[in-house]
Amino acid sequence: MRILLIHFILFSLFSGSKAATYIAADVSEFNTLKQRLLPGDTLLLANGNWKDAEILIENKGSVAAPVYIGAETQGKVLFTGNSKIKIGGEHIIVSGFLFTDGFSANGPVIEFRAAAGKPANHCRVTNMAIINYNNPDRLKEDHWVALFGRGNRFDHNQLSYKKNSGATLVVELNDTLNQMNYHLIDHNYFGERIRLGSNGGETIRIGTSTFSKTSSGTIVEENYFYRCSGEVEIISVKSCDNILRRNTFFECE
């Protein structure tokens, strides 16, 4: 009877708990509020221009209750200047931001790791846009999105008008934490990319020559590639056990 009573009390406490929602006005407030987040909680960024903002997310949600980081209003939170998002942790959803009028001077614009050895696992980036967010040095190589870790999803996003060197989106296999990853890249719009005139103008690259015989297991499906003519490769597959299916290529050279 005592054990049953304890179980009833614990169930009542859990079922009565409610997910919390917070709104951050700036990076400093975001850094304070993110420490409170529990599985199922939401942290929104206030509408407006977030210039030179570096957002670091290392929270842990769960399959049933992911942590949600989003815009107060989808598309109304603008990241400009030297801004970026780094995602570590597990079961996190990031959604609703627009990158424009600037470029990331150090590392990818959206990076699925908090730091070396701290990749994201089972995280999702959705309903985002990076448009014309270019380093003015055309030969300076960078990437807009870099996937590390395992089981991450990049979907329903727009990446348009990348002009400088470097694949737009890369899947990295540089250590065992990032191999056999089974990422899903789906339902994205990859917009116009003009000729770069040299190697390094791919839209997607999965792996590198060094890891060309390493299993990635990445799925690339239901994406739309519009005038992606940065170089002769649109999707460069330099790893094993990947699936590419039902993608559309329109007016790509």
C-alpha positions in Angstrom: 0.0 0.0 0.0 2.8 2.4 0.9 4.5 1.8 -2.5 1.3 2.3 -4.4 0.7 5.6 -2.5 4.2 6.8 -3.4 3.6 6.0 -7.0 0.3 7.8 -7.0 1.9 10.9 -5.5 4.8 10.9 -8.1 2.3 10.4 -11.0 0.2 13.3 -9.7 3.1 15.6 -9.4 4.4 14.8 -12.9 1.0 15.0 -14.6 0.3 18.3 -13.0 3.5 19.9 -14.2 3.3 22.4 -17.1 5.8 23.4 -19.7 7.1 27.0 -19.4 7.4 29.6 -22.0 10.0 32.5 -21.8 10.8 35.5 -24.0 14.3 36.9 -24.3 14.9 40.5 -25.4 18.6 40.2 -26.1 21.5 37.7 -26.0 22.2 38.4 -22.3 18.7 37.6 -21.3 18.7 34.6 -23.6 21.8 33.2 -21.8 20.1 33.7 -18.4 16.8 32.1 -19.4 18.2 29.1 -21.2 19.6 27.8 -17.9 16.0 27.4 -16.7 14.8 25.3 -19.6 13.5 21.8 -18.9 12.2 19.2 -21.4 9.1 20.6 -23.1 9.9 24.3 -22.3 10.0 27.1 -24.9 12.3 30.0 -25.2 11.3 32.7 -27.7 13.5 35.5 -29.1 11.7 38.8 -29.2 10.9 40.2 -32.7 13.5 42.7 -34.0 17.1 43.0 -35.3 19.5 40.8 -33.4 22.8 42.2 -34.7 26.2 40.4 -34.0 24.3 37.8 -32.0 25.9 34.4 -31.1 23.3 32.0 -29.8 24.7 28.9 -28.0 22.2 26.2 -27.2 23.3 23.2 -25.1 20.0 22.1 -23.5 18.6 18.6 -23.3 15.0 17.7 -24.1 13.5 14.3 -24.7 11.8 12.5 -27.5 8.4 13.3 -26.1 9.3 16.8 -24.8 11.9 18.6 -26.9 13.2 22.0 -25.9 11.9 24.6 -28.4 13.9 27.7 -29.3 12.1 30.0 -31.7 11.1 33.4 -32.9 8.3 35.4 -31.1 6.8 35.6 -34.6 8.1 33.4 -37.4 10.3 35.4 -39.8 10.3 38.6 -37.6 13.6 37.8 -35.8 16.4 39.0 -38.0 20.0 38.0 -37.4 22.3 40.5 -39.0 26.0 41.5 -38.9 28.2 38.7 -37.5 25.6 36.4 -36.1 25.4 32.6 -35.8 23.7 29.8 -33.9 25.6 26.8 -32.3 23.5 23.9 -31.2 24.8 21.2 -28.8 22.7 19.1 -26.5 19.8 16.7 -27.4 16.2 16.9 -28.6 16.2 20.6 -29.4 14.0 22.3 -32.1 15.2 25.7 -33.5 12.8 27.5 -35.7 11.7 30.8 -37.3 14.8 33.0 -37.8 16.1 34.9 -40.8 19.8 35.6 -41.4 20.5 38.5 -43.8 22.6 41.7 -44.2 25.9 40.3 -42.9 28.0 37.1 -42.6 29.5 34.8 -40.0 33.1 35.8 -39.7 34.1 32.7 -37.8 32.5 29.3 -38.5 29.2 28.2 -40.0 26.0 30.3 -39.7 24.2 27.3 -38.2 26.4 24.7 -36.6 25.1 21.4 -35.1 27.7 21.4 -32.3 28.5 23.6 -29.4 32.2 23.0 -29.7 34.6 20.3 -30.8 33.5 17.1 -29.2 30.1 18.5 -28.2 27.8 17.7 -31.2 24.1 18.0 -31.4 22.1 14.7 -31.3 18.5 14.3 -32.4 18.0 18.1 -32.9 16.0 19.8 -35.6 16.4 23.1 -37.4 13.2 24.1 -39.3 11.5 27.1 -40.9 14.7 29.1 -41.1 16.1 31.3 -43.9 19.7 32.3 -44.8 19.6 34.8 -47.7 22.6 36.5 -49.3 24.5 36.2 -46.0 27.9 36.4 -47.7 31.5 37.2 -46.8 32.5 40.0 -49.1 35.7 38.2 -49.9 34.5 35.9 -52.7 37.4 33.4 -52.3 37.0 33.2 -48.5 35.6 29.7 -47.8 32.8 29.1 -45.3 29.6 27.1 -44.9 26.2 28.3 -44.0 25.1 25.0 -42.3 27.3 22.3 -40.8 25.8 19.1 -39.4 27.7 17.2 -36.7 26.5 14.5 -34.3 23.8 12.0 -35.0 20.1 11.8 -35.9 19.6 15.5 -36.7 17.1 17.0 -39.1 17.3 20.1 -41.3 14.0 20.7 -43.0 11.7 23.2 -44.5 14.4 25.9 -44.7 15.5 28.3 -47.4 19.2 28.9 -48.3 19.6 31.3 -51.2 22.2 33.4 -52.9 25.5 32.1 -51.5 28.2 33.8 -53.5 31.5 33.0 -51.9 33.5 29.8 -51.8 32.5 26.8 -49.7 29.6 24.3 -49.9 26.4 25.8 -48.7 25.6 22.8 -46.4 28.0 20.2 -45.2 27.8 16.9 -43.3 31.0 16.5 -41.3 32.4 13.0 -40.5 35.7 14.1 -38.9 35.4 11.8 -35.9 33.4 8.8 -34.7 30.8 11.1 -32.9 29.7 12.3 -36.4 29.8 9.0 -38.4 26.9 6.7 -39.1 24.9 9.8 -38.3 21.6 9.1 -40.1 20.8 12.8 -40.6 17.7 13.9 -42.5 17.9 16.8 -44.9 14.4 17.3 -46.4 11.9 19.7 -47.9 14.3 22.6 -48.2 14.6 25.2 -50.9 18.1 25.8 -52.1 18.0 29.0 -54.1 20.1 30.5 -56.9 23.9 30.0 -56.6 25.8 31.6 -59.5 29.1 30.1 -60.9 32.0 30.3 -58.5 34.5 29.6 -61.2 36.4 27.0 -59.1 36.0 24.0 -56.8 34.1 24.6 -53.6 30.8 25.8 -55.0 28.7 22.7 -54.1 25.2 23.2 -52.6 25.5 20.1 -50.4 28.6 18.1 -49.5 28.4 14.8 -47.5 31.8 14.0 -46.1 35.2 14.7 -47.6 37.8 12.7 -49.6 39.5 11.6 -46.4 36.3 9.9 -45.2 35.0 8.8 -48.6 34.8 5.1 -47.4 33.2 6.0 -44.1 29.5 5.4 -43.5 27.3 8.5 -43.1 23.8 7.2 -43.6 22.5 10.7 -44.5 19.1 11.0 -46.3 18.6 13.9 -48.7 15.0 13.9 -50.0 12.2 16.1 -51.3 14.5 19.2 -51.7 14.2 21.8 -54.5 17.3 23.1 -56.1 16.8 26.2 -58.1 19.6 27.5 -60.4 22.3 25.9 -58.2 25.2 26.3 -60.6 28.1 27.1 -58.3 30.2 24.3 -59.8 29.8 21.0 -61.7 28.7 19.2 -58.5 25.4 20.2 -56.8 25.4 17.4 -54.3 28.9 16.0 -53.6 28.7 12.6 -52.0 32.1 11.7 -50.4 30.9 9.0 -47.9 29.0 5.8 -47.9 25.5 4.5 -47.2 23.6 7.7 -48.1 20.2 7.9 -49.7 19.3 10.7 -52.2 15.7 10.5 -53.5 12.9 12.6 -54.9 14.9 15.8 -55.2 14.1 18.4 -57.9 16.7 20.3 -59.9 15.4 23.2 -61.9 17.6 25.2 -64.3 20.8 24.0 -62.7 23.7 24.1 -65.2 
